[in-house]
Structures are given as structure tokens and as C-alpha cells.
Amino acid sequence: MSKMRAVQVSRPGGPLELVERNIPEPGAGSVRIKVEACGICHSDSLTVEGHYPGIQYPRIPGHEVVGVIDAVGPGVAGLAVGQRAGVGWHGGNCGYCNSCRRGDGFACETASAVTGLTYDGGYAEYLVAPASAVAVVPEGLSSVEAAPLMCAGVTTFNALRNSGARPRDLVAVLGLGGLGHLGVQFAVKMGFRTVAIARGKDKEPLARQLGTWRYVDSQTQDPAAELTALGGAKVILATVTNADAMNATLGGLGVNGTFMVVGAAGDLTVSPVFLLAGRRSVKGWYSGTSIDSQDALGFSVLTGVRSMNEVYPLARVSEGYERMLGGKARFRVVLSMEQ
Ligand SMILES: [Zn+2]
Ligand SMILES: [Zn+2]
């Protein structure tokens, strides 16, 4: 049996180990992808630390996977060997349960699969994924460029396009990290008056380079007051993982405004009167399914949205993972199998 290089975690809290594994065979309804690039996402720490119920070890992390289909299992329609393909967090959905039939495949009741958590992910030369989890990757994006769009990209893109904001509306993006630097680009390209909010004056040149209309330094300015002075935000996309930063910004929502939470943080504090008097809402957003990822990729080709990446070979995965975990990466870390 042919072998592949892979990076696995053998136990909760265990190290990332470069190992040799058998190349997996695709079963019914699945395809095998020869991986070309895989992003390292903060959520990969769930696999590494074991902070997710029922993980079976050893497990290969990675849910920002891009490569080429090299084998197709029985019963797969619409995908073929040689096609460029990507797999994100959403590990597939059944298509027949009540949620799927309502168009809410993200909440599939039968297939609660998560790439790199409930089955092996993309820190490897090959992975097998259910066909329903596969996005077709367009020409116009390299695999390294496409990989971070499979989680960070689709999360911000999909939250914004479902936020209710319309062109020229005031939209704030809180945080300018891996998610935020993509969120600002998407917001600008969707035609919103975009306000980037981050800590420190030193982030402003980057925010301007990404096309933001206004920049708010949350260390020296009050983000809620600044947004209110601009008329109040229709949408605030909260990409940070810090509840204090979210709480300091929430008050900047305008009438009918929505606070869209995509970053996992501690508890929010919100005044019911503030919500009801202005018909404001707080809403969480799940990244998206394979077709949402495909739309995020296509939109990025169309408008020039790109992730800024630090690229590492598979053998230096631990170094890349530490960069991500320490918040030092500018801005996403991507493993390239070609290096
Ligand atoms: Zn992710
Ligand atoms: Zn389903």
C-alpha cells in the first residue's frame, strides 16, 4: 500500500507529529484529494488540545484544504478526477434531513462531520472527504491563496452577505487579524462604508491598504462613540476573541443594526432596552457549507480579495502552528505540500 506524509495528534494536548500513513481510499460518496495547501486555523487547537467532544485519536487536523481530486468513490456525481477542490470546516451534509431540506445544510441533523476533527483533515498529502463537503476551486487562485478562504474567508464573506447590510451601509469590522483582514476586504468590495476597528495606530496603514473608509484605534478612541457619530453601524462584524473588545463596540449599532459574532469569546453584556428601542440584534454566524465556500472563492477571484499568508512546508508545521497560536502570524499560516 502506498504511503503518504501526514501530521497527526495522538492524544489530547499531544504534539504535532510528522508520520507516514497509508494513503486512504475513498468509500461510497467520498472523494480523495491530493492536498496542495492547507491553512492553519485557530480552531485546529480543538484537535490538538482535545477540546471537542468525542475526538478519536490519532487525528490529522486541518480544515482549510485545497488540492486536486485524484480518486472518486462509488456513487459520487458531479465531481471528477483532476478537478481542483477545497474542503472547509463543514464536513458534509446528508441532503435529506429536515434541516438540509430547509436549505440549512450547515445544521445537518445526521452528518455532524467536521473536517480535521471527526475525520482526518488536510495536514497531509491526501485526505478523503464526503463529496457534499467539497467546493470546486476556480482558476485564478493558487492553492495557497485559496486555502485560508476555506474557513477564514468563507466565515467573514458569508456573515457579511447574510447580515442584511446593503451597499453604502455603514459596516464595522472589529479586529484586524486573520479573519478581520479578510472581513475588511470583503466589506469594501461589497460596497459598504467600511470602518476597521483595531488596537493601535500601527494597524491603520494596513487597514487603509485593504481599502477601509475609516479607521478607529480602540486604544485611544471609543469605538461605540465613533460609530454612533458616523450615524450608527448597520452591521458590526465581530472577529475578535475578546469579549471586552466586543462589549466596547456593541453600543455603536445603529437602528435596525446587527452585531454579527464570528469570533469565539467570553460572555457579552447587552442592554435589553438598547436592543428593543432600536430593534437591534446580536447574531452568531456559522462559516458555511461547500457552496458558500465556492461563492467566497469566486467572489475573491472577481474582486481581488486575497489572504496575506505565511507559508510553511509540512515538516515545519509546529513552527507555523505556534506562529498562529501566539497571534504573531501576518495574517494566516498556510502549509504548502509543494515545499
Ligand atoms: Zn477554521
Ligand atoms: Zn442533513
PDB file of N, CA and C in Angstrom, residues 174-175 197 223-224 227 236-253 259-270 282-283:
ATOM      1  N   LEU A 174     -14.647  44.544  13.426  1.00  0.00           N
ATOM      2  CA  LEU A 174     -13.896  44.624  14.677  1.00  0.00           C
ATOM      3  C   LEU A 174     -12.796  43.571  14.678  1.00  0.00           C
ATOM      4  N   GLY A 175     -11.547  44.040  14.706  1.00  0.00           N
ATOM      5  CA  GLY A 175     -10.402  43.137  14.678  1.00  0.00           C
ATOM      6  C   GLY A 175      -9.767  43.123  13.296  1.00  0.00           C
ATOM      7  N   ILE A 197     -11.840  48.504  12.929  1.00  0.00           N
ATOM      8  CA  ILE A 197     -11.563  48.829  14.331  1.00  0.00           C
ATOM      9  C   ILE A 197     -10.507  47.859  14.849  1.00  0.00           C
ATOM     10  N   PRO A 223     -14.794  53.074  20.329  1.00  0.00           N
ATOM     11  CA  PRO A 223     -15.367  52.591  19.064  1.00  0.00           C
ATOM     12  C   PRO A 223     -16.878  52.813  18.971  1.00  0.00           C
ATOM     13  N   ALA A 224     -17.595  52.597  20.084  1.00  0.00           N
ATOM     14  CA  ALA A 224     -19.044  52.775  20.049  1.00  0.00           C
ATOM     15  C   ALA A 224     -19.395  54.231  19.730  1.00  0.00           C
ATOM     16  N   LEU A 227     -18.643  55.095  16.012  1.00  0.00           N
ATOM     17  CA  LEU A 227     -19.645  54.564  15.079  1.00  0.00           C
ATOM     18  C   LEU A 227     -20.949  55.351  15.189  1.00  0.00           C
ATOM     19  N   ILE A 236     -22.022  45.255  12.657  1.00  0.00           N
ATOM     20  CA  ILE A 236     -20.676  45.167  13.222  1.00  0.00           C
ATOM     21  C   ILE A 236     -20.282  43.694  13.138  1.00  0.00           C
ATOM     22  N   LEU A 237     -19.236  43.414  12.382  1.00  0.00           N
ATOM     23  CA  LEU A 237     -18.738  42.042  12.265  1.00  0.00           C
ATOM     24  C   LEU A 237     -17.641  41.867  13.307  1.00  0.00           C
ATOM     25  N   ALA A 238     -17.942  41.078  14.341  1.00  0.00           N
ATOM     26  CA  ALA A 238     -17.012  40.928  15.465  1.00  0.00           C
ATOM     27  C   ALA A 238     -16.135  39.712  15.240  1.00  0.00           C
ATOM     28  N   THR A 239     -14.886  39.943  14.815  1.00  0.00           N
ATOM     29  CA  THR A 239     -13.974  38.831  14.504  1.00  0.00           C
ATOM     30  C   THR A 239     -13.006  38.536  15.638  1.00  0.00           C
ATOM     31  N   VAL A 240     -13.008  39.365  16.683  1.00  0.00           N
ATOM     32  CA  VAL A 240     -12.027  39.199  17.760  1.00  0.00           C
ATOM     33  C   VAL A 240     -12.430  38.050  18.680  1.00  0.00           C
ATOM     34  N   THR A 241     -11.512  37.647  19.541  1.00  0.00           N
ATOM     35  CA  THR A 241     -11.808  36.586  20.507  1.00  0.00           C
ATOM     36  C   THR A 241     -11.810  37.168  21.921  1.00  0.00           C
ATOM     37  N   ASN A 242     -12.127  38.458  22.015  1.00  0.00           N
ATOM     38  CA  ASN A 242     -12.042  39.181  23.274  1.00  0.00           C
ATOM     39  C   ASN A 242     -13.396  39.842  23.566  1.00  0.00           C
ATOM     40  N   ALA A 243     -14.064  39.390  24.623  1.00  0.00           N
ATOM     41  CA  ALA A 243     -15.405  39.888  24.923  1.00  0.00           C
ATOM     42  C   ALA A 243     -15.385  41.372  25.304  1.00  0.00           C
ATOM     43  N   ASP A 244     -14.335  41.844  25.972  1.00  0.00           N
ATOM     44  CA  ASP A 244     -14.265  43.266  26.335  1.00  0.00           C
ATOM     45  C   ASP A 244     -14.273  44.145  25.087  1.00  0.00           C
ATOM     46  N   ALA A 245     -13.503  43.701  24.068  1.00  0.00           N
ATOM     47  CA  ALA A 245     -13.459  44.474  22.820  1.00  0.00           C
ATOM     48  C   ALA A 245     -14.833  44.477  22.149  1.00  0.00           C
ATOM     49  N   MET A 246     -15.535  43.360  22.246  1.00  0.00           N
ATOM     50  CA  MET A 246     -16.889  43.307  21.664  1.00  0.00           C
ATOM     51  C   MET A 246     -17.826  44.236  22.429  1.00  0.00           C
ATOM     52  N   ASN A 247     -17.771  44.158  23.770  1.00  0.00           N
ATOM     53  CA  ASN A 247     -18.664  44.981  24.584  1.00  0.00           C
ATOM     54  C   ASN A 247     -18.432  46.472  24.365  1.00  0.00           C
ATOM     55  N   ALA A 248     -17.171  46.858  24.097  1.00  0.00           N
ATOM     56  CA  ALA A 248     -16.846  48.273  23.897  1.00  0.00           C
ATOM     57  C   ALA A 248     -17.335  48.792  22.550  1.00  0.00           C
ATOM     58  N   THR A 249     -17.744  47.883  21.670  1.00  0.00           N
ATOM     59  CA  THR A 249     -18.119  48.277  20.304  1.00  0.00           C
ATOM     60  C   THR A 249     -19.614  48.159  20.049  1.00  0.00           C
ATOM     61  N   LEU A 250     -20.256  47.237  20.784  1.00  0.00           N
ATOM     62  CA  LEU A 250     -21.667  46.920  20.559  1.00  0.00           C
ATOM     63  C   LEU A 250     -22.569  48.160  20.572  1.00  0.00           C
ATOM     64  N   GLY A 251     -22.244  49.118  21.422  1.00  0.00           N
ATOM     65  CA  GLY A 251     -23.050  50.343  21.538  1.00  0.00           C
ATOM     66  C   GLY A 251     -23.023  51.208  20.285  1.00  0.00           C
ATOM     67  N   GLY A 252     -22.192  50.865  19.318  1.00  0.00           N
ATOM     68  CA  GLY A 252     -22.120  51.626  18.074  1.00  0.00           C
ATOM     69  C   GLY A 252     -23.113  51.170  17.016  1.00  0.00           C
ATOM     70  N   LEU A 253     -23.982  50.208  17.379  1.00  0.00           N
ATOM     71  CA  LEU A 253     -25.004  49.743  16.429  1.00  0.00           C
ATOM     72  C   LEU A 253     -26.045  50.829  16.212  1.00  0.00           C
ATOM     73  N   PHE A 259     -25.292  42.944  15.299  1.00  0.00           N
ATOM     74  CA  PHE A 259     -23.941  42.617  15.775  1.00  0.00           C
ATOM     75  C   PHE A 259     -23.684  41.171  15.392  1.00  0.00           C
ATOM     76  N   MET A 260     -22.843  40.949  14.398  1.00  0.00           N
ATOM     77  CA  MET A 260     -22.588  39.602  13.870  1.00  0.00           C
ATOM     78  C   MET A 260     -21.344  39.027  14.519  1.00  0.00           C
ATOM     79  N   VAL A 261     -21.514  37.983  15.289  1.00  0.00           N
ATOM     80  CA  VAL A 261     -20.405  37.393  16.031  1.00  0.00           C
ATOM     81  C   VAL A 261     -19.842  36.206  15.252  1.00  0.00           C
ATOM     82  N   VAL A 262     -18.565  36.297  14.872  1.00  0.00           N
ATOM     83  CA  VAL A 262     -17.898  35.146  14.258  1.00  0.00           C
ATOM     84  C   VAL A 262     -16.660  34.708  15.043  1.00  0.00           C
ATOM     85  N   GLY A 263     -16.280  35.500  16.043  1.00  0.00           N
ATOM     86  CA  GLY A 263     -15.141  35.131  16.884  1.00  0.00           C
ATOM     87  C   GLY A 263     -15.638  34.553  18.196  1.00  0.00           C
ATOM     88  N   ALA A 264     -15.024  33.469  18.642  1.00  0.00           N
ATOM     89  CA  ALA A 264     -15.421  32.850  19.904  1.00  0.00           C
ATOM     90  C   ALA A 264     -14.789  33.630  21.056  1.00  0.00           C
ATOM     91  N   ALA A 265     -15.622  34.121  21.962  1.00  0.00           N
ATOM     92  CA  ALA A 265     -15.122  34.921  23.079  1.00  0.00           C
ATOM     93  C   ALA A 265     -15.951  34.621  24.317  1.00  0.00           C
ATOM     94  N   GLY A 266     -15.663  35.325  25.402  1.00  0.00           N
ATOM     95  CA  GLY A 266     -16.433  35.179  26.634  1.00  0.00           C
ATOM     96  C   GLY A 266     -17.808  35.807  26.488  1.00  0.00           C
ATOM     97  N   ASP A 267     -18.464  36.042  27.608  1.00  0.00           N
ATOM     98  CA  ASP A 267     -19.851  36.492  27.579  1.00  0.00           C
ATOM     99  C   ASP A 267     -19.978  37.965  27.188  1.00  0.00           C
ATOM    100  N   LEU A 268     -20.990  38.246  26.386  1.00  0.00           N
ATOM    101  CA  LEU A 268     -21.316  39.616  26.018  1.00  0.00           C
ATOM    102  C   LEU A 268     -22.296  40.183  27.038  1.00  0.00           C
ATOM    103  N   THR A 269     -22.208  41.494  27.237  1.00  0.00           N
ATOM    104  CA  THR A 269     -23.193  42.175  28.081  1.00  0.00           C
ATOM    105  C   THR A 269     -23.945  43.156  27.202  1.00  0.00           C
ATOM    106  N   VAL A 270     -25.252  42.997  27.158  1.00  0.00           N
ATOM    107  CA  VAL A 270     -26.013  43.892  26.298  1.00  0.00           C
ATOM    108  C   VAL A 270     -27.298  44.319  27.016  1.00  0.00           C
ATOM    109  N   VAL A 282     -28.304  40.829  18.148  1.00  0.00           N
ATOM    110  CA  VAL A 282     -26.992  40.181  18.252  1.00  0.00           C
ATOM    111  C   VAL A 282     -27.169  38.799  17.641  1.00  0.00           C
ATOM    112  N   LYS A 283     -26.267  38.441  16.745  1.00  0.00           N
ATOM    113  CA  LYS A 283     -26.455  37.208  15.997  1.00  0.00           C
ATOM    114  C   LYS A 283     -25.116  36.506  15.813  1.00  0.00           C
TER     115      LYS A 283
END
